[in-house]
């Protein structure tokens, strides 16, 4: 009787810890950075939901183990009743994992669809070219293939141990507007990664990758190449700067006045 109570309070404690974790900001992100786009928020929710599902399965399994340890210990030298199989239980533990996989698959497919959706008319299109070992950001007047470049930012490799202020190329985008990122590589495979977007995508020679996001927090966020692309891979640093739409228009106008390049 006492051990049954112990199991119950252990379970309650576990649930309490889980709830407390889920309610306190940073811990509730379970290792993810603070999301700064609509798409990133969706990714975070998927991540948290997957962990809750995993914890639920974990609690059930730990509970069964503890129950077996406490209530089915060896008490005598007699063999316990030998049973071959229990059909309902066999069916249950074959079917339940499929149900779990089905649920995880459903939410993953739904959210991947949302995150990978491309609109017909993004407010801003930037062609991002990765090269050994930096980035070029070409602001385009439309997402079309033959679009005109209206401004360009070309980066140089950064010393990751001694980054100088202003040394990283900056990708400037407006908050609250759809931004299309077209990913281009002409030498080797790179990967565009801004941790705060909770997203990364490869830049592959000969393959035109693209994605969209809508930033919802202004600020400056670090970005880097996430594909080992050669000896100076670690120098492929950049920054994503999210500004207000007004600041963005001013930025682009100034860049255009400066000859479309800076
Ligand atoms: Cu790279």
XYZ file of C-alpha atoms and ligand atoms in Angstrom:
263
model
C 0.000 0.000 0.000
C 2.811 2.359 0.950
C 4.731 1.662 -2.240
C 1.609 2.314 -4.295
C 1.392 5.737 -2.708
C 5.093 6.274 -3.492
C 4.482 5.506 -7.155
C 1.561 7.899 -7.231
C 3.481 10.778 -5.661
C 6.463 10.141 -7.947
C 4.143 10.417 -10.935
C 2.585 13.609 -9.585
C 6.037 15.089 -8.982
C 7.060 14.274 -12.554
C 3.943 15.933 -13.940
C 4.533 18.972 -11.747
C 8.126 19.289 -12.992
C 6.897 18.997 -16.562
C 4.253 21.687 -16.087
C 6.683 23.999 -14.314
C 9.152 23.562 -17.174
C 6.467 24.253 -19.756
C 5.538 27.521 -18.065
C 8.927 29.169 -17.605
C 10.054 30.948 -20.809
C 13.463 29.716 -21.864
C 13.132 26.214 -20.400
C 9.855 25.741 -22.249
C 11.707 26.138 -25.560
C 13.625 22.937 -24.755
C 16.929 24.144 -26.167
C 15.550 26.142 -29.098
C 16.411 29.832 -29.551
C 13.714 32.485 -29.243
C 11.780 32.400 -32.536
C 11.567 35.639 -34.539
C 9.248 34.667 -37.388
C 5.736 33.244 -37.792
C 7.254 30.114 -39.319
C 9.776 29.753 -36.487
C 6.974 29.941 -33.917
C 5.229 27.081 -35.686
C 8.451 25.057 -35.665
C 8.831 25.682 -31.936
C 5.301 24.482 -31.234
C 5.979 21.302 -33.219
C 9.184 20.768 -31.245
C 7.430 21.268 -27.900
C 4.525 19.033 -28.907
C 6.932 16.258 -29.894
C 8.627 16.511 -26.497
C 5.312 16.395 -24.660
C 4.415 13.246 -26.615
C 7.840 11.767 -25.808
C 7.473 12.622 -22.108
C 4.008 11.070 -22.019
C 5.367 7.825 -23.477
C 8.331 8.037 -21.103
C 6.136 8.498 -18.041
C 4.000 5.515 -19.072
C 7.059 3.295 -19.643
C 8.789 4.390 -16.429
C 5.523 3.833 -14.584
C 5.227 0.291 -15.946
C 8.853 -0.444 -15.065
C 8.440 0.878 -11.519
C 5.161 -1.017 -11.151
C 6.821 -4.247 -12.274
C 9.816 -3.669 -9.987
C 7.653 -2.924 -6.946
C 4.804 -5.376 -7.318
C 6.317 -8.271 -9.232
C 9.521 -8.857 -7.343
C 10.784 -12.390 -6.788
C 9.186 -13.526 -3.549
C 9.635 -17.279 -3.534
C 11.700 -19.862 -5.328
C 8.585 -20.958 -7.269
C 8.365 -20.086 -10.913
C 5.623 -17.525 -11.591
C 2.787 -18.706 -13.862
C 4.231 -19.204 -17.330
C 2.092 -17.600 -20.046
C 2.809 -17.644 -23.736
C 1.030 -14.603 -25.016
C -1.840 -12.277 -24.339
C -3.518 -11.423 -27.600
C -5.212 -8.129 -26.596
C -1.961 -6.779 -25.129
C 0.037 -7.889 -28.180
C -2.398 -6.104 -30.466
C -2.338 -3.041 -28.214
C 1.430 -2.639 -28.190
C 1.625 -3.198 -31.919
C -1.137 -0.727 -32.741
C -0.280 2.050 -30.282
C 3.176 2.841 -31.791
C 1.520 3.166 -35.205
C -0.980 5.607 -33.754
C 1.853 7.615 -32.154
C 3.792 7.679 -35.435
C 0.616 8.674 -37.286
C -0.008 11.620 -34.956
C 3.621 12.802 -35.120
C 3.558 12.433 -38.899
C 0.345 14.414 -39.221
C 1.630 17.431 -37.283
C 5.060 17.284 -38.954
C 3.558 17.204 -42.458
C 1.076 19.976 -41.602
C 3.761 22.284 -40.176
C 6.312 21.498 -42.881
C 3.685 22.454 -45.437
C 3.127 25.744 -43.658
C 6.841 26.554 -43.292
C 7.654 25.633 -46.910
C 4.755 27.545 -48.472
C 5.768 30.087 -51.117
C 3.459 33.020 -51.793
C 2.869 34.541 -55.234
C 3.802 38.048 -54.219
C 6.406 38.300 -51.440
C 7.057 41.914 -50.391
C 10.800 41.412 -50.525
C 12.960 39.010 -52.533
C 16.638 38.534 -51.795
C 18.914 36.267 -53.754
C 21.470 34.903 -51.317
C 24.657 33.618 -52.911
C 27.019 31.597 -50.756
C 30.618 31.286 -51.863
C 33.932 30.311 -50.362
C 33.842 32.030 -47.867
C 31.153 34.613 -47.476
C 27.765 35.750 -48.694
C 26.265 38.100 -51.225
C 22.770 39.518 -50.796
C 21.102 40.745 -54.009
C 17.816 42.554 -53.415
C 15.498 41.866 -56.350
C 12.484 43.787 -57.620
C 10.439 40.562 -57.883
C 10.752 36.834 -57.219
C 10.812 36.126 -60.986
C 13.853 34.537 -62.646
C 14.651 37.616 -64.752
C 14.195 40.050 -61.857
C 16.320 43.165 -61.673
C 18.836 43.630 -58.864
C 18.143 46.831 -56.952
C 20.840 46.617 -54.281
C 23.744 44.345 -53.413
C 25.693 43.571 -50.263
C 28.903 41.583 -50.695
C 30.636 40.119 -47.669
C 34.187 39.126 -46.971
C 35.325 36.222 -44.746
C 35.156 37.104 -41.044
C 37.688 36.038 -38.430
C 35.347 34.210 -36.016
C 37.807 34.688 -33.118
C 38.198 38.425 -33.697
C 35.077 39.668 -35.462
C 35.323 43.388 -36.136
C 32.191 45.538 -35.754
C 30.503 45.897 -39.114
C 32.684 43.127 -40.499
C 29.835 40.746 -41.174
C 27.620 41.198 -44.223
C 24.129 42.201 -43.108
C 20.886 40.976 -44.624
C 18.266 43.646 -43.898
C 14.576 42.728 -44.047
C 11.331 44.356 -42.909
C 9.250 42.951 -40.051
C 5.675 41.865 -40.755
C 6.241 41.356 -44.491
C 6.824 38.191 -46.480
C 10.461 37.778 -47.425
C 11.505 35.329 -50.153
C 15.052 34.021 -49.884
C 16.454 32.469 -53.057
C 19.518 30.354 -52.369
C 22.295 30.145 -54.946
C 25.748 28.537 -54.889
C 28.269 28.413 -57.694
C 31.177 26.598 -56.071
C 30.277 24.044 -53.385
C 27.311 23.311 -51.124
C 26.691 25.847 -48.346
C 23.835 26.146 -45.901
C 21.971 29.298 -44.923
C 21.313 29.236 -41.197
C 19.882 31.852 -38.882
C 19.243 29.995 -35.601
C 16.542 32.519 -34.580
C 14.527 31.490 -37.666
C 14.650 27.868 -36.450
C 15.356 26.993 -40.057
C 18.211 26.253 -42.386
C 18.424 25.330 -46.017
C 21.220 24.243 -48.316
C 22.583 26.274 -51.213
C 23.421 23.746 -53.902
C 25.151 24.395 -57.222
C 22.672 23.717 -60.021
C 19.623 23.619 -57.738
C 17.498 26.663 -56.951
C 16.349 26.393 -53.368
C 14.122 29.011 -51.830
C 11.956 29.681 -48.797
C 9.916 32.431 -47.215
C 9.528 33.837 -43.752
C 7.700 36.678 -42.058
C 9.796 38.182 -39.277
C 7.829 39.431 -36.300
C 10.570 40.837 -34.026
C 12.950 43.626 -34.944
C 16.591 43.195 -33.997
C 19.887 41.809 -35.220
C 20.398 38.066 -35.324
C 23.470 35.998 -36.083
C 23.679 33.780 -39.136
C 26.265 31.359 -40.447
C 27.007 28.652 -42.962
C 25.905 25.264 -41.620
C 27.527 23.034 -44.225
C 31.242 22.241 -43.955
C 32.286 23.852 -47.218
C 36.049 24.118 -46.992
C 38.935 25.379 -44.888
C 37.409 28.769 -44.065
C 33.852 27.526 -43.544
C 33.823 29.013 -40.033
C 34.405 32.493 -41.484
C 31.081 32.503 -43.346
C 29.317 34.669 -40.778
C 26.552 37.176 -41.441
C 23.774 38.978 -39.661
C 20.053 39.198 -40.240
C 18.752 42.637 -39.335
C 14.989 42.936 -38.962
C 13.794 46.541 -39.151
C 10.438 48.293 -39.517
C 9.029 48.518 -43.073
C 9.774 52.296 -43.106
C 13.385 51.719 -42.088
C 13.631 49.041 -44.758
C 12.383 51.371 -47.544
C 14.895 54.018 -46.418
C 17.661 51.429 -46.370
C 16.894 50.259 -49.911
C 16.563 53.829 -51.235
C 19.924 54.739 -49.710
C 21.508 51.590 -51.122
C 20.106 52.394 -54.578
C 21.415 55.989 -54.344
C 24.806 54.598 -53.424
C 24.819 52.821 -56.777
C 22.959 49.697 -55.724
C 25.971 48.399 -53.879
C 27.446 48.831 -50.423
Cu 29.782 27.562 -46.584
